[in-house]
Coordinates of C-alpha atoms in Angstrom, one line a residue:
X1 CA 142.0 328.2 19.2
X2 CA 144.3 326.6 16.6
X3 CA 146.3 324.0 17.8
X4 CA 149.9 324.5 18.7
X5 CA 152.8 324.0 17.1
X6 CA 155.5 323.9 19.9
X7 CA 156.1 320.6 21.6
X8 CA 158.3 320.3 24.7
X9 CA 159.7 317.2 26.0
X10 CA 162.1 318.2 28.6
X11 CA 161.9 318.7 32.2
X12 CA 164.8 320.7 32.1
X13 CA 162.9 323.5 29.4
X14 CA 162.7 326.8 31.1
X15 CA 159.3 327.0 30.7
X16 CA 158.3 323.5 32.6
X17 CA 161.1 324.9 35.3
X18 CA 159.2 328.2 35.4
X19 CA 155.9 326.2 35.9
X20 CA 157.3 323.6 38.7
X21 CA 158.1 326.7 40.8
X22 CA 155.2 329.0 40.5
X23 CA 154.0 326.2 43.3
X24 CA 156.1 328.4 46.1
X25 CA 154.8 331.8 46.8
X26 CA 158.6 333.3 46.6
X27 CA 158.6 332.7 42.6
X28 CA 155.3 333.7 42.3
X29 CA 155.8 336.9 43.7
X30 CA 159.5 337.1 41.8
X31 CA 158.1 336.3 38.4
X32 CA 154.7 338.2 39.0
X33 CA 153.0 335.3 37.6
X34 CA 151.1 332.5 38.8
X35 CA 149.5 329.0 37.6
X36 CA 146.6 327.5 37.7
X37 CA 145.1 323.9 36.6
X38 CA 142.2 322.5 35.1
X39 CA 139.4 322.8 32.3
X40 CA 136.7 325.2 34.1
X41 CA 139.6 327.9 35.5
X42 CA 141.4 327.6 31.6
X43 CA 137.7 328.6 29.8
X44 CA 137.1 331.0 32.7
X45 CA 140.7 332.6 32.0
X46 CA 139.9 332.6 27.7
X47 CA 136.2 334.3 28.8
X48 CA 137.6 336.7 31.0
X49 CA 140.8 337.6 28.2
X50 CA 143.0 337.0 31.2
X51 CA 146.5 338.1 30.6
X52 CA 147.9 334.6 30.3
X53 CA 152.1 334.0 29.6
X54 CA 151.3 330.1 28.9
X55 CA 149.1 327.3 28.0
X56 CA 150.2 323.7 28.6
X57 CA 148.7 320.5 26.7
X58 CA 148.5 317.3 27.8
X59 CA 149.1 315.3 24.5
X60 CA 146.7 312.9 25.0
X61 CA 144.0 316.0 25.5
X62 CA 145.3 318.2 23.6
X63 CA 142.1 318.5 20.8
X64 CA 139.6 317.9 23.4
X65 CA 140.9 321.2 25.6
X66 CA 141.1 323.3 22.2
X67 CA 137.2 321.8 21.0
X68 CA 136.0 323.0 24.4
X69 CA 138.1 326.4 24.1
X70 CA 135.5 326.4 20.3
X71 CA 136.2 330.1 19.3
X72 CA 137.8 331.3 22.1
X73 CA 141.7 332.6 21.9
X74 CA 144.1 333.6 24.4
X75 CA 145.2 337.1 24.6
X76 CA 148.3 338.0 21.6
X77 CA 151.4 337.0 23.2
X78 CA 150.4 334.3 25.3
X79 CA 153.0 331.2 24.4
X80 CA 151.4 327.4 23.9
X81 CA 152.9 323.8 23.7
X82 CA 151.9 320.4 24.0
X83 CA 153.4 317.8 26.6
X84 CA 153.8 313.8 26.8
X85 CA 151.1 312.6 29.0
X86 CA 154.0 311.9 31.7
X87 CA 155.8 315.0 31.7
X88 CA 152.5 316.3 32.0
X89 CA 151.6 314.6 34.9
X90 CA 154.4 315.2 36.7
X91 CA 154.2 318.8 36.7
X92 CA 150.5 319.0 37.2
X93 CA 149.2 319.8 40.8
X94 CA 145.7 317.9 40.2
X95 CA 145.5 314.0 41.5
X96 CA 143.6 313.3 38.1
X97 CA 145.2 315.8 35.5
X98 CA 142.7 317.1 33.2
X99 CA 145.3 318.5 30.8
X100 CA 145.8 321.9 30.7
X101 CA 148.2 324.3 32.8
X102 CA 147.9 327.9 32.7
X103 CA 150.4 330.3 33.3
X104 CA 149.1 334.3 33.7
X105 CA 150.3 337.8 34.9
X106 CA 149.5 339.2 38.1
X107 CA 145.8 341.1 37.5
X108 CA 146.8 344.2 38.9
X109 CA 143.2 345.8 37.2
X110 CA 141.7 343.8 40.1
X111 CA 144.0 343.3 42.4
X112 CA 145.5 346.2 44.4
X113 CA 147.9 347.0 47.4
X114 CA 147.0 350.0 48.9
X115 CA 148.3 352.4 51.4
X116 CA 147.9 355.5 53.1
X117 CA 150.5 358.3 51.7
X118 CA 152.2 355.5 49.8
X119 CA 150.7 354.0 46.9
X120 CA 146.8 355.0 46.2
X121 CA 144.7 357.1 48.6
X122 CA 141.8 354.8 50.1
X123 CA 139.3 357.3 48.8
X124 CA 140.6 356.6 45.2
X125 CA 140.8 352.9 45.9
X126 CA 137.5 352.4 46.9
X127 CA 134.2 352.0 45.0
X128 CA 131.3 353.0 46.4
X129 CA 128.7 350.3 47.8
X130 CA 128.9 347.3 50.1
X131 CA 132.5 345.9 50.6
X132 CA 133.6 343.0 52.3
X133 CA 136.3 343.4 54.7
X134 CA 138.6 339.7 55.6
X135 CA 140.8 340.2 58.7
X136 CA 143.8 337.5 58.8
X137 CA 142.5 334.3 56.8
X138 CA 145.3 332.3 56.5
X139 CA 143.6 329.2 54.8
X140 CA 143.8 329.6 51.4
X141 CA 140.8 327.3 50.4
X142 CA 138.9 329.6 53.1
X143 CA 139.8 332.5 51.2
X144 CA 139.0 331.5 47.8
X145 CA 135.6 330.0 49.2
X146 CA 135.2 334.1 50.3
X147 CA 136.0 335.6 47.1
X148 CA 133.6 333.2 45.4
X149 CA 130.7 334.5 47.8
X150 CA 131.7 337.8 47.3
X151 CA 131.2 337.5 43.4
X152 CA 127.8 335.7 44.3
X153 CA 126.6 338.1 46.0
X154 CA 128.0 341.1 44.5
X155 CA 129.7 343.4 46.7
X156 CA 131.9 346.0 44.9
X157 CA 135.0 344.9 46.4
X158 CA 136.8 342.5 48.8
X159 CA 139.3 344.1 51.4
X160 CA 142.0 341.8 52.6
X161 CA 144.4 342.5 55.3
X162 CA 147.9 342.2 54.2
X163 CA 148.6 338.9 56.4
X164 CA 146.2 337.1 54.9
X165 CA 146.3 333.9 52.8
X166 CA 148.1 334.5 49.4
X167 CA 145.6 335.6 46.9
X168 CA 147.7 333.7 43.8
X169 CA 147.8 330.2 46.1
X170 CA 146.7 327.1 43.9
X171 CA 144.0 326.4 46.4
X172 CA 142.6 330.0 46.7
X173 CA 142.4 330.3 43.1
X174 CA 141.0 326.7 42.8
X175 CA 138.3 327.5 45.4
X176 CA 137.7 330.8 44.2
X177 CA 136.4 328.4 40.6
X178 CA 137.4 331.9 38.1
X179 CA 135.8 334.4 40.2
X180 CA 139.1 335.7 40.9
X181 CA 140.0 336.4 37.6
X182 CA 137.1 339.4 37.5
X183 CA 136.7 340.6 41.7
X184 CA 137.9 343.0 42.6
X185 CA 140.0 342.8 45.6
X186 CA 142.4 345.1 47.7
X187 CA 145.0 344.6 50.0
X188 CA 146.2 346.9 52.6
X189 CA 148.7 346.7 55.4
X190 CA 146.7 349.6 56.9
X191 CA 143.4 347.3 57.6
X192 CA 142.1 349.7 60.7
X193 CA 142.6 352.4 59.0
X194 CA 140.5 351.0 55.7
X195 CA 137.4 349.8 58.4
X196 CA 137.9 353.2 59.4
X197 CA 137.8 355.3 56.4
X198 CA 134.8 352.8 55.3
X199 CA 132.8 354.0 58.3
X200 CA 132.4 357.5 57.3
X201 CA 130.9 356.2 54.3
X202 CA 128.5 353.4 56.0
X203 CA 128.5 351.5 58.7
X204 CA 131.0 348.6 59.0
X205 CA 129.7 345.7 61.3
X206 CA 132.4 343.5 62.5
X207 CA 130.9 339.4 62.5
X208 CA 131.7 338.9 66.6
X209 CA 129.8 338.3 69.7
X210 CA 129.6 341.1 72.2
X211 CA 127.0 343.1 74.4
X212 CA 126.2 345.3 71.5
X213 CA 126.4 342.8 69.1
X214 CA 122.3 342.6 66.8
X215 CA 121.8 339.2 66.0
X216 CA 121.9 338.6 62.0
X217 CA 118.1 338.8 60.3
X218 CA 117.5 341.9 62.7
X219 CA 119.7 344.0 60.8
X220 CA 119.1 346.4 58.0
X221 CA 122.2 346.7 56.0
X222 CA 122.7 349.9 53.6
X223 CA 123.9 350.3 50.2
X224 CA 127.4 351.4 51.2
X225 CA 127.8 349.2 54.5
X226 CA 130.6 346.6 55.4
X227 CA 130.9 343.5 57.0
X228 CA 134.3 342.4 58.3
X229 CA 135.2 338.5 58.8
X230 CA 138.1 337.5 61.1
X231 CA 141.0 334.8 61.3
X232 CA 139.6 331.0 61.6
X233 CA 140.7 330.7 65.5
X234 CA 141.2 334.1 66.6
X235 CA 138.0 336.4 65.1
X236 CA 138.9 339.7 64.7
X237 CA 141.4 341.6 66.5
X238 CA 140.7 344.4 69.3
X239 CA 142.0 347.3 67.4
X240 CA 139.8 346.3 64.2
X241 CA 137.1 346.1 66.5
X242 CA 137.3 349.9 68.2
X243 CA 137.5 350.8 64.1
X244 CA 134.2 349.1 63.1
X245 CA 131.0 350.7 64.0
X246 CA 128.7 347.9 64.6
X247 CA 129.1 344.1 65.8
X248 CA 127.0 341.5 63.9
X249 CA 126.7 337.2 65.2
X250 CA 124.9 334.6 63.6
X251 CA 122.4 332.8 65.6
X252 CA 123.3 329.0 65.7
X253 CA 121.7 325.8 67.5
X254 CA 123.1 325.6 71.3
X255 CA 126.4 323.6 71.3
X256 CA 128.1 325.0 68.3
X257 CA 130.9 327.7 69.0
X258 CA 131.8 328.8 65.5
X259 CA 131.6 328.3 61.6
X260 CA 134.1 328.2 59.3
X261 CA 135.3 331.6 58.0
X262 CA 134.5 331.3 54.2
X263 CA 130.6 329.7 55.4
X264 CA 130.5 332.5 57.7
X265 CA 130.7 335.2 55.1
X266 CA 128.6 333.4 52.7
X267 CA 125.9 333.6 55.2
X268 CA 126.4 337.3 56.0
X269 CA 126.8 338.4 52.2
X270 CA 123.5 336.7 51.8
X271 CA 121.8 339.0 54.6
X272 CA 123.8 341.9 52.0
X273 CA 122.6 340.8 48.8
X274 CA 118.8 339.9 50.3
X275 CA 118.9 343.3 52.1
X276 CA 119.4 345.1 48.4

């Protein structure tokens, strides 16, 4: 990647303004682009030829960033300048600044929103095989810590009900560590009726304690089977329940009432990718 030419030293340059305020959701979803921070998520983003609007130097790291990028090259298009080291910093959302902002488009190749009779059918939505379904997350680090799992263990797709956390937050993409920029992941407004249209095509086990419920290790999951992870306090709601058609729990030492969402699918997507 050749070094760039453009050097901005205003906080009042369009671009830095357009940066500051990709921090809010609202300009994200006006400008249909989001930011991201950091060394590992800027090589992930030149690996994955992710459509990136911008690159942003730190001056002082400017040739380290670009020896580490070696051959690598942002997609045509995409804009680069360098920054002091303290306009830099003041626009950076990382407490040690590494030295290079991204700014990319929205990855709609990846990332869908789907409805029923509105925008794509669920049966041309879907890919066949396992599918992780996440019911109202709102914490964005729990989210991104889901999609990462996901990736690990390699479900076909991640199914996120509309209220969850945003996908494009700082700290899901941060948590997610570049596995968003190639997961495939849909969101739908319509969430009982996606656990229900995945039922006819395998079973969907919903992670909650109940009478039925098979305790996790005494399960055989199939090749097109779903597991559905709920909200952090509340699990997963009644009506998602009557759509799945199978409960799931994970055993756990007397005195503990819960795990954290994004652990809790990590240890189900294991029992997935073991049962394959």
């Amino acid at each position: 990647m050749e070094k760039p030419q453009e050097i901005i030293t205003s906080r009042q340059n369009p671009l830095i303004k357009l940066t500051a305020s990709l921090t809010e959701r609202k300009f994200r979803d006006r400008e249909c682009l989001f930011r991201f921070d950091g060394k590992k998520l800027f090589l992930e983003a030149l690996n994955a030829a992710l459509p990136l609007f911008a690159i942003l130097f730190k001056e002082s790291a400017v040739d380290a960033m670009l020896d580490a990028a070696g051959a690598l090259t942002p997609v045509a298009g995409c804009r680069a300048a360098i920054l002091p080291d303290a306009l830099f910093d003041r626009i950076s959302e990382e407490k040690s600044p590494e030295g290079v902002i991204c700014l990319a488009k929205r990855l709609d190749k990846f990332h869908k929103i789907i409805t029923i009779n509105k925008c794509t059918p669920f049966e041309e939505a879907f890919l066949p095989g396992q599918t992780l379904l996440v019911e109202s997350v709102r914490d964005p680090g729990n989210l991104g810590t889901i999609i990462r799992s996901a990736a690990a263990f390699g479900v076909a797709q991640v199914v996120l009900s509309a209220d969850c956390a945003d996908l494009y937050h700082p700290r899901t993409i941060r948590a997610a560590m570049g596995t968003l920029f190639h997961t495939r992941v849909l969101i739908t407004p319509d969430f009982a009726q996606a656990v229900a249209y995945l039922g006819t095509k395998g079973r969907v086990f919903a992670a909650a304690l109940d009478a039925n419920a098979t305790a996790l290790g005494h399960c055989r999951f199939g090749e097109h089977d779903s597991v559905i992870v709920g909200n952090e306090g509340h699990g997963i709601s009644d009506r998602v329940l009557q759509a799945a058609t199978d409960t799931v729990y994970i055993p756990m030492a007397p005195g503990v009432e819960s795990l954290n969402a994004g652990v809790a699918a990590s240890v189900l997507l294991w029992e997935f990718y073991r049962g394959r």
